[in-house]
Tab-separated table of C-alpha atoms in Angstrom:
chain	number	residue	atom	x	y	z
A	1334	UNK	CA	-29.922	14.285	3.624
A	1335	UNK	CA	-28.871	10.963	2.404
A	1336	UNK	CA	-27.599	10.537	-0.908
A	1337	UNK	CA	-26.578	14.010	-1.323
A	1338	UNK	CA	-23.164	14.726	0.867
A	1339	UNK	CA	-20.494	15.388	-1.053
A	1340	UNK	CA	-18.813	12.429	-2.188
A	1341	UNK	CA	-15.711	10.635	-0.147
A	1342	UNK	CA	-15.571	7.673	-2.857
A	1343	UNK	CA	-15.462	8.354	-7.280
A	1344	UNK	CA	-18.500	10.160	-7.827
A	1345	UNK	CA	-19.689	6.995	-9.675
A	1346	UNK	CA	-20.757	5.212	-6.861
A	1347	UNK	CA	-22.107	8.742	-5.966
A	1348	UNK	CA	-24.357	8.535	-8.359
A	1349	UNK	CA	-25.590	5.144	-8.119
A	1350	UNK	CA	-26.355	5.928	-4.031
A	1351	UNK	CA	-28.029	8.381	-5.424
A	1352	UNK	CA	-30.209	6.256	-7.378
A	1353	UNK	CA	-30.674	3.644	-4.627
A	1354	UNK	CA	-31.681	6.264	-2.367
A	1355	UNK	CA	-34.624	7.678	-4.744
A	1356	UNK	CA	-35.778	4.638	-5.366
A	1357	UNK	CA	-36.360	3.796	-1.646
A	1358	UNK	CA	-38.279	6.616	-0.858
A	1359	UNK	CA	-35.739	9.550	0.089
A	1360	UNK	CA	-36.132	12.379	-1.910
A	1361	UNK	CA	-33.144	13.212	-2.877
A	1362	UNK	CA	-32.101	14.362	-6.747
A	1363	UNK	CA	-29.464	16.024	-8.840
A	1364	UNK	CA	-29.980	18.850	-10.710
A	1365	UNK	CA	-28.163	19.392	-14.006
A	1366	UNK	CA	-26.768	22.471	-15.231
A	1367	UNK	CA	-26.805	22.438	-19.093
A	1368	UNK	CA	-24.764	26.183	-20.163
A	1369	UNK	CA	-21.471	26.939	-20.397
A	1370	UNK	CA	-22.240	30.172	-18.864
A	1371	UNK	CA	-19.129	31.713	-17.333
A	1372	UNK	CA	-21.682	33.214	-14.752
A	1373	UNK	CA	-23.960	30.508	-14.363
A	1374	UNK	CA	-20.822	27.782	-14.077
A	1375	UNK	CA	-19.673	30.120	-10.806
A	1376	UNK	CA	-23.017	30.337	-8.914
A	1377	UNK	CA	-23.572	26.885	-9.317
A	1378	UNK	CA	-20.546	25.926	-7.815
A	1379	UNK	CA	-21.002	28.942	-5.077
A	1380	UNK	CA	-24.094	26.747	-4.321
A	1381	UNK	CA	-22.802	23.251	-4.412
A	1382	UNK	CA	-20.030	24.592	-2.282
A	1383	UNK	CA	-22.438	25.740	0.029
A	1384	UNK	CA	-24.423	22.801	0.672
A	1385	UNK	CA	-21.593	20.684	0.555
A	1386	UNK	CA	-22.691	18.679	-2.861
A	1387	UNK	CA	-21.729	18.080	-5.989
A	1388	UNK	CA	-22.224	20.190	-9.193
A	1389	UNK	CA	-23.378	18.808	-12.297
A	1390	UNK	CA	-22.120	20.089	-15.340
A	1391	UNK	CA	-23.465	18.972	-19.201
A	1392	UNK	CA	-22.325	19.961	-22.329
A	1393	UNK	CA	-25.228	19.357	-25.302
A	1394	UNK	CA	-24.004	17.339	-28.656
A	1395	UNK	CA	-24.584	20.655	-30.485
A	1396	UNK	CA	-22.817	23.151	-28.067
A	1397	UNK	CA	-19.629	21.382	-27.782
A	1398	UNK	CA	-18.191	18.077	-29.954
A	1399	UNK	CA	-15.086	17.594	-31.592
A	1400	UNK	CA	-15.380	20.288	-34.148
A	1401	UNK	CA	-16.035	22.842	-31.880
A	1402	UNK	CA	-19.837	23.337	-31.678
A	1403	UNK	CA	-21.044	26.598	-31.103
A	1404	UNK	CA	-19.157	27.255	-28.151
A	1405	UNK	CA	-15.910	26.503	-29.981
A	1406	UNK	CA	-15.122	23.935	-27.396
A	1407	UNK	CA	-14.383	20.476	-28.064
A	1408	UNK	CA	-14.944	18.175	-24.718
A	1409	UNK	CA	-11.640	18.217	-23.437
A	1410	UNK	CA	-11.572	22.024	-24.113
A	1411	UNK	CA	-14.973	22.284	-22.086
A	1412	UNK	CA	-13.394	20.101	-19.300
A	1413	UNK	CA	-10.325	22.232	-18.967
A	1414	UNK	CA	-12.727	25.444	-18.702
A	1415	UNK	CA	-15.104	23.633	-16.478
A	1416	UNK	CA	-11.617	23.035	-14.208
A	1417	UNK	CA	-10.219	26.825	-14.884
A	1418	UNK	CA	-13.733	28.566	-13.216
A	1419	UNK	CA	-13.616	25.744	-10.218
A	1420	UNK	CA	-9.879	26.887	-9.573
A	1421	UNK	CA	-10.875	30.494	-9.676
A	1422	UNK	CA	-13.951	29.369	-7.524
A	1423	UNK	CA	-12.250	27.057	-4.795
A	1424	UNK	CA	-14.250	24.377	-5.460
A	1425	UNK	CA	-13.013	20.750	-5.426
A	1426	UNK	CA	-12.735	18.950	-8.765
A	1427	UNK	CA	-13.957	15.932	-7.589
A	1428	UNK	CA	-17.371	17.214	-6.620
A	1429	UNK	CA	-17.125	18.161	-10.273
A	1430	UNK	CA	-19.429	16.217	-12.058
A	1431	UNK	CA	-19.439	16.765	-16.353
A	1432	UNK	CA	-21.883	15.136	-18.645
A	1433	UNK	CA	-23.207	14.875	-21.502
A	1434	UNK	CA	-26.643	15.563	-22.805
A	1435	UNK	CA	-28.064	14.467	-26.413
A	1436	UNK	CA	-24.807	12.574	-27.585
A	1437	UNK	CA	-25.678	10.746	-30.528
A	1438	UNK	CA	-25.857	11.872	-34.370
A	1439	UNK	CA	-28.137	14.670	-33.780
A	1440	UNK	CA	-25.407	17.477	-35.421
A	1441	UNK	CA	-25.034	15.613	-38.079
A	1442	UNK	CA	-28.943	14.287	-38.569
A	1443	UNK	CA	-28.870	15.764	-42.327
A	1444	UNK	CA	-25.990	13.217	-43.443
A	1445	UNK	CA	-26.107	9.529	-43.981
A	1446	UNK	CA	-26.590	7.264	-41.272
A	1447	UNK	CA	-23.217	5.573	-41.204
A	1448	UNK	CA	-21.099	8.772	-41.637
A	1449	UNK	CA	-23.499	10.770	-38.874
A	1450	UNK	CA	-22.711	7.494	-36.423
A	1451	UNK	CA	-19.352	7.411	-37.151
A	1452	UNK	CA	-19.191	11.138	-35.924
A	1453	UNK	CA	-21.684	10.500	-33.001
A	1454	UNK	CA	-19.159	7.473	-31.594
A	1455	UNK	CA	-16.532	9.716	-32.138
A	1456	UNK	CA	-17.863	12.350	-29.907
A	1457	UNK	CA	-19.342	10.192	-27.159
A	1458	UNK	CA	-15.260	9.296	-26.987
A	1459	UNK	CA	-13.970	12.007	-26.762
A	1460	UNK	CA	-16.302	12.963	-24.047
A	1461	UNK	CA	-15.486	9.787	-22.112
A	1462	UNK	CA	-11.541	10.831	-22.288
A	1463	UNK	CA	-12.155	14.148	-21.159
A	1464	UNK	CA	-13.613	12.884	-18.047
A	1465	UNK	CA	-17.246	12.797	-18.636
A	1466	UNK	CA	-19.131	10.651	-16.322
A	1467	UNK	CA	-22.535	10.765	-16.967
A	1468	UNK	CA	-23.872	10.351	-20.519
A	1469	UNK	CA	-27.006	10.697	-22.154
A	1470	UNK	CA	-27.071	8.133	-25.288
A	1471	UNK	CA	-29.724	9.577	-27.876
A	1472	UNK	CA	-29.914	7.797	-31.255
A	1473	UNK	CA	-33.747	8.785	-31.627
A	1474	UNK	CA	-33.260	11.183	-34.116
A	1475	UNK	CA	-33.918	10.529	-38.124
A	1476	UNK	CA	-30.573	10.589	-40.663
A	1477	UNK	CA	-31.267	11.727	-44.646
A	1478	UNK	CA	-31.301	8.122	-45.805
A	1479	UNK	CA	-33.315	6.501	-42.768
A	1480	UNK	CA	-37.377	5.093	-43.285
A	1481	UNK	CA	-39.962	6.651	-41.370
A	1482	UNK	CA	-41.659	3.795	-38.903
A	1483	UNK	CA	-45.312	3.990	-38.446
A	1484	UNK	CA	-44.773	6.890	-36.069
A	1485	UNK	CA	-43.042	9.019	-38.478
A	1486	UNK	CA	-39.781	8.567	-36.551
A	1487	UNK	CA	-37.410	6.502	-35.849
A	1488	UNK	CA	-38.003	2.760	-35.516
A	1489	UNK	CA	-37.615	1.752	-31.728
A	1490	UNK	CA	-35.254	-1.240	-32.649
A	1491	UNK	CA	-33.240	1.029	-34.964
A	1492	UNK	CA	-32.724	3.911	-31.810
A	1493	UNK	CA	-32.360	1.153	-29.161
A	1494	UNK	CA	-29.081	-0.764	-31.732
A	1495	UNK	CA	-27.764	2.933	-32.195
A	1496	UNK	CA	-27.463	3.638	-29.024
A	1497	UNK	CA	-26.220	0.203	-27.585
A	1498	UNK	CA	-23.538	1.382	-30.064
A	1499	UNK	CA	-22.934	4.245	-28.943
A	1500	UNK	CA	-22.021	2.764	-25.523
A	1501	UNK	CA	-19.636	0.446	-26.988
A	1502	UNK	CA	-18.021	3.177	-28.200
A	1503	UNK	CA	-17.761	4.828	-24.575
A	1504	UNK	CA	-16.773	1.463	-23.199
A	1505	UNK	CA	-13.896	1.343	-24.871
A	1506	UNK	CA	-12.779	4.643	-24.839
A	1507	UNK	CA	-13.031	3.902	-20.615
A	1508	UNK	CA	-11.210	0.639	-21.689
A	1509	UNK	CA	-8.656	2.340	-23.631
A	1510	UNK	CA	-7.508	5.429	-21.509
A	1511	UNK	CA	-6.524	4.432	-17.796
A	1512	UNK	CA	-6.153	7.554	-16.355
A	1513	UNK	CA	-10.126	8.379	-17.326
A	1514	UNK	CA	-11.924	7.185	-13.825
A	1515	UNK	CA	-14.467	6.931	-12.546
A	1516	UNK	CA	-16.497	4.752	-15.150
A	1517	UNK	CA	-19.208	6.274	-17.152
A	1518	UNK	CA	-22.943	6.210	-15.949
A	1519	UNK	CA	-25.799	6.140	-18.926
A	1520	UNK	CA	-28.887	7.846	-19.241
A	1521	UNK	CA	-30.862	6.079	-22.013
A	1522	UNK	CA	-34.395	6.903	-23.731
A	1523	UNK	CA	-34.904	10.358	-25.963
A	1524	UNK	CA	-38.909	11.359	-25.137
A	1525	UNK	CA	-37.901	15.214	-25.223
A	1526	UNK	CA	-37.341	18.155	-27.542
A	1527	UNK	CA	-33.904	18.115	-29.525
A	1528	UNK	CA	-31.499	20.160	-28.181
A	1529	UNK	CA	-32.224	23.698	-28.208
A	1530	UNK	CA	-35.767	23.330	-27.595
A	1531	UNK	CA	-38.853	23.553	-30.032
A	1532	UNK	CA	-39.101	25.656	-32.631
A	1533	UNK	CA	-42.032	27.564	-31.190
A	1534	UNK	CA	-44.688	27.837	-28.221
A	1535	UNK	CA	-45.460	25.154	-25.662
A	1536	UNK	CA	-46.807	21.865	-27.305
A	1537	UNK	CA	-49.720	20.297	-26.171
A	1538	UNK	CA	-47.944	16.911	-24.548
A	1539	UNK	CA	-48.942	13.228	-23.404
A	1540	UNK	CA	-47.041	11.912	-20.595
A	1541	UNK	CA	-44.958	8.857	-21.359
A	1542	UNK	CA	-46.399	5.737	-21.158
A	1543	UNK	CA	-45.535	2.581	-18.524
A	1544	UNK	CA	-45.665	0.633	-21.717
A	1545	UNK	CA	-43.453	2.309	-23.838
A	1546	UNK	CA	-40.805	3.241	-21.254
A	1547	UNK	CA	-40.587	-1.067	-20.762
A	1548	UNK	CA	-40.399	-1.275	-24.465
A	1549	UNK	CA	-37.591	1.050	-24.299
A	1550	UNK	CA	-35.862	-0.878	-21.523
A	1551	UNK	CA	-36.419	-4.208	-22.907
A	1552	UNK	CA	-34.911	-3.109	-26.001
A	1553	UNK	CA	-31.979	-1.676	-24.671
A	1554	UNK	CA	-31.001	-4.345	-22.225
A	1555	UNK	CA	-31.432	-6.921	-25.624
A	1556	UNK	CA	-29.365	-4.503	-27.665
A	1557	UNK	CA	-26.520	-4.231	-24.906
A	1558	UNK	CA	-26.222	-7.793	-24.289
A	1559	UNK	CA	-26.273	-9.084	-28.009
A	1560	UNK	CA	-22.973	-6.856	-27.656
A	1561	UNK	CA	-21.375	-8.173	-24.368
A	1562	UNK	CA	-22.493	-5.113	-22.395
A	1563	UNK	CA	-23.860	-6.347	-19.705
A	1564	UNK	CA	-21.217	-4.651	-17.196
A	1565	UNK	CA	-22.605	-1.426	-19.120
A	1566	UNK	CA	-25.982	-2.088	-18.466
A	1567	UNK	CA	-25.449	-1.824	-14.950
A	1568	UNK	CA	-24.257	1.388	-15.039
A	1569	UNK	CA	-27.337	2.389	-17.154
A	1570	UNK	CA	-28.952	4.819	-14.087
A	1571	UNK	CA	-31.595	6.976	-15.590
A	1572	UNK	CA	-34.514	6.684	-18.604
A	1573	UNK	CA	-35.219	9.804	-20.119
A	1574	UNK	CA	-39.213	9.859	-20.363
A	1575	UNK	CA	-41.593	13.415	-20.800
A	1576	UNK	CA	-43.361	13.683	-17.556
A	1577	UNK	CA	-45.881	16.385	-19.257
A	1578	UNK	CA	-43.196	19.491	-18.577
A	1579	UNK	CA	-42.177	22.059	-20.953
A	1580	UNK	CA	-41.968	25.791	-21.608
A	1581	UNK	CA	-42.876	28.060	-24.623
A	1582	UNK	CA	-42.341	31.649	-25.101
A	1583	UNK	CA	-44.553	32.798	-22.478
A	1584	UNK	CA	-45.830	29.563	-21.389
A	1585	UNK	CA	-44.953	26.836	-19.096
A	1586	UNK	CA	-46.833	23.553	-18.552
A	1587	UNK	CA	-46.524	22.274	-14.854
A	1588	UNK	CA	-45.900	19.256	-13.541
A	1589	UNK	CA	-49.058	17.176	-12.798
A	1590	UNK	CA	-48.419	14.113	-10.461
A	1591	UNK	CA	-51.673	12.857	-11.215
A	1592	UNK	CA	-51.409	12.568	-14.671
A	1593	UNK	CA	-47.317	10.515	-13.559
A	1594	UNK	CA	-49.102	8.602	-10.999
A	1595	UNK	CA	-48.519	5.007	-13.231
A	1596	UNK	CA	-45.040	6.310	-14.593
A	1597	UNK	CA	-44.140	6.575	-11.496
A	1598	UNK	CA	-45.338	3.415	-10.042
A	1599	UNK	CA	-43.810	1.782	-13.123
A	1600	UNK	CA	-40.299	2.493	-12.031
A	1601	UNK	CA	-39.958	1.977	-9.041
A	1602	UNK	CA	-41.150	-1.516	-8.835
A	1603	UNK	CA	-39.978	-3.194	-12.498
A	1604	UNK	CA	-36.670	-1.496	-12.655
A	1605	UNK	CA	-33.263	-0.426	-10.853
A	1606	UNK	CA	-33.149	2.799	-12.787
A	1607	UNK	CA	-34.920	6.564	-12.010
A	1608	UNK	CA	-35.890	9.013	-14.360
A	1609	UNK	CA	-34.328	11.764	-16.014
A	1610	UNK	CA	-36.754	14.639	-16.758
A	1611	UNK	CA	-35.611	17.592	-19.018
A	1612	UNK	CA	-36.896	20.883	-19.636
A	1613	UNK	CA	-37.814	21.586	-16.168
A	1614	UNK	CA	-37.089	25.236	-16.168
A	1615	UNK	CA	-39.564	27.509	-15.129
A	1616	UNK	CA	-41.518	25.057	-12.798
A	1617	UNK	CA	-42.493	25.655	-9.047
A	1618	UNK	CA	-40.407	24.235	-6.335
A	1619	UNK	CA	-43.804	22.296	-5.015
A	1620	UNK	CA	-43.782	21.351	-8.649
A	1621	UNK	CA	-39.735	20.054	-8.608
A	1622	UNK	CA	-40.189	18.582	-4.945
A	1623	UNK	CA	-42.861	16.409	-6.477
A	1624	UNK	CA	-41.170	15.520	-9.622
A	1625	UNK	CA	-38.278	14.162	-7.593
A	1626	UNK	CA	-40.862	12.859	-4.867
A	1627	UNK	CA	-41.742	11.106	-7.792
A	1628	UNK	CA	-38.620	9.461	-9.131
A	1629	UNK	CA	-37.202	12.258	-11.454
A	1630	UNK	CA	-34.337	12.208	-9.534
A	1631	UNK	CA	-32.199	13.873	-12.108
A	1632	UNK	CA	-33.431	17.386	-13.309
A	1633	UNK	CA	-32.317	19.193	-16.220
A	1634	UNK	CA	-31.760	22.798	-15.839
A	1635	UNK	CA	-30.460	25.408	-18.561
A	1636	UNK	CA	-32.453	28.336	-20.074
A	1637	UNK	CA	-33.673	29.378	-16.950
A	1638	UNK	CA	-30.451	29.992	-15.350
A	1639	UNK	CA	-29.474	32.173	-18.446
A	1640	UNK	CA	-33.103	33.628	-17.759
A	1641	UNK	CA	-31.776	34.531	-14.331
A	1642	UNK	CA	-28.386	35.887	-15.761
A	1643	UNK	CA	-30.167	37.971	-18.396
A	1644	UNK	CA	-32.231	39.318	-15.786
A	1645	UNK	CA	-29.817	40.325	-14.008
A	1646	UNK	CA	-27.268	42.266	-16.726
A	1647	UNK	CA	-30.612	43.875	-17.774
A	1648	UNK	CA	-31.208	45.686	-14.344
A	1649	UNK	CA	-27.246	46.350	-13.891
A	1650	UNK	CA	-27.982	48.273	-17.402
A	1651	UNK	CA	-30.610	50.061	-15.706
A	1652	UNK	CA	-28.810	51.161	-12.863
A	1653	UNK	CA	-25.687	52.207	-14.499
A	1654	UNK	CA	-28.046	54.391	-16.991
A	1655	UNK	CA	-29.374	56.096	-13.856
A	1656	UNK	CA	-26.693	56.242	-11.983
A	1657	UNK	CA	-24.168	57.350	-14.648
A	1658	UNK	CA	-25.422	58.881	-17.542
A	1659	UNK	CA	-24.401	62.042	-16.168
A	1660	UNK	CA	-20.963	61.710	-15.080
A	1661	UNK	CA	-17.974	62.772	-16.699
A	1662	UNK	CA	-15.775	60.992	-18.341
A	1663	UNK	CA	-18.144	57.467	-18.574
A	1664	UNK	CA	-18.880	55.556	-21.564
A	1665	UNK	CA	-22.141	53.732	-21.090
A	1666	UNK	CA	-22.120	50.291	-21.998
A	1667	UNK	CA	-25.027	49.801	-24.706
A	1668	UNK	CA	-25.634	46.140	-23.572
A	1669	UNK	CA	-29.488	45.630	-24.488
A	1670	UNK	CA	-28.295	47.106	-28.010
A	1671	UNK	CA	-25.357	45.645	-28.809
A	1672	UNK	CA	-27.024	42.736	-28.074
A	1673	UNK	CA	-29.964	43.199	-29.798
A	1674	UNK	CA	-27.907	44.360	-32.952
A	1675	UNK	CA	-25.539	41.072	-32.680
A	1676	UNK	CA	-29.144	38.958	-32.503
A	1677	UNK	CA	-30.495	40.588	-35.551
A	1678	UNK	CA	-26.981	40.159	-37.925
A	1679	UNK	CA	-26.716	36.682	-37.511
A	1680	UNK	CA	-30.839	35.607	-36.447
A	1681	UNK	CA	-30.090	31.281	-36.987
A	1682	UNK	CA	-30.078	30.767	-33.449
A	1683	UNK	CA	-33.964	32.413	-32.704
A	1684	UNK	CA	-35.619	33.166	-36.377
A	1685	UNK	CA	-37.022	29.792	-36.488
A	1686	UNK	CA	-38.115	30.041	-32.343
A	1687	UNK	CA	-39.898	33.366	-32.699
A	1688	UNK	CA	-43.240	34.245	-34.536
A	1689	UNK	CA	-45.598	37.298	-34.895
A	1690	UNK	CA	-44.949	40.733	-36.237
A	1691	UNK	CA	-41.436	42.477	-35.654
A	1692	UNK	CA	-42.529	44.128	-32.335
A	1693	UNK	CA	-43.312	40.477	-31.334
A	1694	UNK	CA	-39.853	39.290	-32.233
A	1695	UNK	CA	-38.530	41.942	-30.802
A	1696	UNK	CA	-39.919	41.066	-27.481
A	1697	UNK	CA	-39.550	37.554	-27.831
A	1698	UNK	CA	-35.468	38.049	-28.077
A	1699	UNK	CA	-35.352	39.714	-25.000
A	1700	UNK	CA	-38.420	38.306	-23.092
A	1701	UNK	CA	-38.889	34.805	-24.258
A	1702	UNK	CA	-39.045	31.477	-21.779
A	1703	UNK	CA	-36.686	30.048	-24.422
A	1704	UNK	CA	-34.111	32.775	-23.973
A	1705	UNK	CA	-32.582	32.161	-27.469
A	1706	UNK	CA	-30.399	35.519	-25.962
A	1707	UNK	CA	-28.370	32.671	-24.417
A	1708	UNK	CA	-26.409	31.800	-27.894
A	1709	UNK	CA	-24.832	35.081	-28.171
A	1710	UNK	CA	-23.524	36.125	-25.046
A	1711	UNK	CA	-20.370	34.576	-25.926
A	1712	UNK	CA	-19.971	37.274	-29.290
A	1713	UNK	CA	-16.904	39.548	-28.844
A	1714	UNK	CA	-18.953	42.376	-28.978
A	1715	UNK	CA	-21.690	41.250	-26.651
A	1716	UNK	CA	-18.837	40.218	-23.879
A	1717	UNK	CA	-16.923	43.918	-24.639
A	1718	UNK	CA	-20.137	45.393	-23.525
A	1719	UNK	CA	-20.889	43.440	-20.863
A	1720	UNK	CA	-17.344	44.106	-19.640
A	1721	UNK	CA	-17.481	48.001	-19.639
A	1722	UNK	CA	-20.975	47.392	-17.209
A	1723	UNK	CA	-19.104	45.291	-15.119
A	1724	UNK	CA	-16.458	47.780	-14.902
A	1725	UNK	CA	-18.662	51.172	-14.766
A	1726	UNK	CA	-20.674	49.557	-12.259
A	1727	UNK	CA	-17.461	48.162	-10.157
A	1728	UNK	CA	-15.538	51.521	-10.455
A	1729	UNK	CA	-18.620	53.225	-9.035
A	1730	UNK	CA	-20.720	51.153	-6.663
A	1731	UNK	CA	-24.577	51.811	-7.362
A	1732	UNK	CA	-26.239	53.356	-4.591
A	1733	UNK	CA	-28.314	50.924	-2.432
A	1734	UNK	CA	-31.526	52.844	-3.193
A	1735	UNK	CA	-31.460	51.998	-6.789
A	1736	UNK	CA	-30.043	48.492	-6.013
A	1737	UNK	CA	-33.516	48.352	-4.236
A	1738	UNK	CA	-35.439	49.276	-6.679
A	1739	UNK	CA	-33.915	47.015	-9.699
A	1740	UNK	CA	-32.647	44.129	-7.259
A	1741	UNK	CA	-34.534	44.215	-4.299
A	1742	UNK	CA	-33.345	40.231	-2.785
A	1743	UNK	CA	-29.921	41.328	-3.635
A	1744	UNK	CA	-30.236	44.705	-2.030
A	1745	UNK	CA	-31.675	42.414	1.029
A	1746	UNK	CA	-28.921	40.430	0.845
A	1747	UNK	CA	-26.342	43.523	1.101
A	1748	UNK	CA	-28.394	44.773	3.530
A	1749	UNK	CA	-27.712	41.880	5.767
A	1750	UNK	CA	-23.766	41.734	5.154
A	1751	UNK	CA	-24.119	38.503	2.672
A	1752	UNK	CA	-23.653	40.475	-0.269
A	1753	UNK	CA	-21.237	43.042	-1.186
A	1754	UNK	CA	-21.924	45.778	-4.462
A	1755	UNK	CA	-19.687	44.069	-6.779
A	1756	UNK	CA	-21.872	43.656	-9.947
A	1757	UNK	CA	-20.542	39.795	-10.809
A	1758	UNK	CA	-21.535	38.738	-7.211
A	1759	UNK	CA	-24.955	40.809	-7.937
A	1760	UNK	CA	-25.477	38.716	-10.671
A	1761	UNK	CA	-24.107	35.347	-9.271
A	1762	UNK	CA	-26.800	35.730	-6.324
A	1763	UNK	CA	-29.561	36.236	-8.724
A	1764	UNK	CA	-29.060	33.268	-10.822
A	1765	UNK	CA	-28.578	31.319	-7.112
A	1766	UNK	CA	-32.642	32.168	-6.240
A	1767	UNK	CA	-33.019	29.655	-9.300
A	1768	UNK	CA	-30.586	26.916	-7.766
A	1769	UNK	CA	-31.637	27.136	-4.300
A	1770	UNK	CA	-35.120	25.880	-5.571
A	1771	UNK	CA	-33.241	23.116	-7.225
A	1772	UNK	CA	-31.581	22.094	-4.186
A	1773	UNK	CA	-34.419	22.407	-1.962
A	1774	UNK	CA	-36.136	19.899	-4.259
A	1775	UNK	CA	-33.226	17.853	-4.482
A	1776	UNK	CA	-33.060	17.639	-0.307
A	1777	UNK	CA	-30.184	20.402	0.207
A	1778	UNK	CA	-30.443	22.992	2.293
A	1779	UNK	CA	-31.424	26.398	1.243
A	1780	UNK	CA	-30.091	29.954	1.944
């Protein structure tokens, strides 16, 4: 499909074909992975490799910046572990695409404006050094000593000279460091949740307006010129808008292409950009095919792939309870409850996510759409756990009748000689039924 082979010039001009080609009616899109899932990282590029394309890779504002985030990882520390797992996978760094979502002051929303922009320019250069290529600008977000406009947010003007700010500070970074190519790409507008999600349920929403996303265009293109940007501008691919998509704890609103019908038509025929869409987990492929059918060419993709992972360590557990709680000389590995106890000694990253009664929250940490799970899998004793499964599991290969009954597509798959036993590849193919709807709406092949 056009617009989606894997590229033979900088993945720059990848992108913009990619662009050009949505816009003239092929449907072809790019999904984004937003984790830094060891697990996740490896089946995604196991599936770019597979349909020859390029993996997309983004690292949030609050999940990695130059103090660390909660990863740890500052952005050249996530680029050199985005590089380690495609040398262990085989795959070709430059079908390696990183990004970065959210970049802007958002970490640092509850300090004054000029220190949390100071901070934000600061990251977004960092990320361009480390090789990031694709960056969302997003200034929408309220610091302690900024007015409320008539909204309650963030005046337009305000966001709009924030984040033409921002990209002079990305510029220059580009400027300044000549072994950083291919220039960066922007994604501009902010009409989603902050990073992370919402704090609970699915929100009734309203689908973005034509109006407001030519506000936000005509703003931007002002603000990026009064600063000599222009060059900048033209890299400026994708608008962020809400096409009327989100997920809640047990809820997900689908895509309606009705109620996108004059969104759509906006785009393509006032501008030279597409649309980025976010929170898209959990929707239908009909539901993705139309939303890139549509000009939401680039797809944002996170919790749901964790989902997938979670789903899969869950029935490993499972197995290796049934298959070796009886054997000599086995230490079970405890994962659901080490996992749970690690979740309930340090609750900041799901107490203000999950409501109802105990029993509720209970459920909700291991159930939930938002998968708020997904913060702690990196905790020493979570990942000590999850290595004695691995191991238990790898030592002694679960019999393919209980592989049926927990993982019935994987047991299909070993069935058929594409899989073998080995519990990472188990898991690697279960996370992969997510991304093979992503590339099938994107124009890919599937399995």
């Amino acid at each position: 499909m056009p617009g989606m082979e894997a590229p033979h010039r900088d993945l720059n001009s990848w992108i913009l074909d990619l662009v050009r080609s949505n816009r003239s009616g092929v449907p072809v899109g790019l999904p984004s992975i937003c984790s830094a899932n060891r697990f996740v990282l490896e089946a995604a590029m196991q599936q770019a490799q597979r349909d020859d394309s390029v993996v997309a890779i983004e690292s949030t504002s609050n999940q990695v910046n130059q103090f660390g985030g909660y990863t740890g990882m500052t952005p050249d520390g996530f680029a050199r572990f985005i590089r380690t797992i495609a040398g262990l996978m085989n795959f070709p760094l430059h079908r390696v695409l990183l990004g970065g979502d959210h970049l802007g002051p958002h970490v640092w929303q509850d300090e004054p404006s000029e220190s949390a922009m100071a901070k934000a320019r600061e990251l977004v250069g960092a990320s361009v050094r480390a090789g990031y290529v694709k960056i969302h600008l997003d200034a929408s977000m309220r610091c302690v000593d900024d007015p409320r406009d008539e909204k309650g947010g963030l005046a337009p003007k305000t966001i709009t000279e924030r984040t033409a700010d921002l990209c002079e500070a990305a510029e220059s970074a580009y400027l300044e460091s000549p072994e950083v190519r291919p220039a960066p790409v922007y994604v501009i507008g902010t009409e989603v949740p902050p990073p992370g999600g919402e704090n609970a349920g699915a929100p009734a929403l309203s689908v973005t307006s034509p109006a407001d996303v030519e506000e936000t265009l005509r703003l931007a293109r002002r603000a990026f010129a009064a600063r000599g940007l222009e060059r900048a501008w033209d890299r400026v691919v994708a608008v962020v808008v809400q096409p009327g998509v989100e997920f809640g704890d047990s809820t997900v609103l689908e895509y309606d292409r009705g109620k996108a019908r004059d969104l759509s038509r906006y785009i393509a025929q006032n501008w030279h950009v597409v649309y980025e869409a976010h929170s898209t987990d959990y929707q239908t492929l009909r539901a993705l095919k139309e939303m890139v059918e549509d000009h939401f060419a680039f797809l944002k993709v996170g919790p749901w792939l964790t989902f997938a992972f979670r789903e899969a360590v869950c029935a490993l557990e499972a197995m290796e309870r049934e298959w070796l709680s009886a054997a000599r000389g086995v230490r079970l590995s405890g994962l659901s409850e080490t996992l749970e106890r690690v979740m309930l000694e340090n609750p900041k990253y799901w107490i203000r996510y999950y409501r109802g009664d105990e029993a509720s929250q209970r459920f909700a940490r291991k159930y939930s759409y938002s998968d708020r799970a997904r913060y702690y899998w990196p905790h020493p004793a979570v990942q000590e756990s999850l290595a004695v499964l691995l191991k238990n599991l790898s030592d002694r290969p679960t019999p393919l009748t209980l592989l049926s009954q927990h993982l019935p597509n994987q047991y299909q798959g070993v069935r058929a000689g594409r899989l073998s036993t080995s519990p990472s590849e188990l898991i690697r193919d279960k996370i992969m039924e997510v991304l093979d709807l992503y590339a099938a709406a994107c124009g890919r092949g599937t399995r």
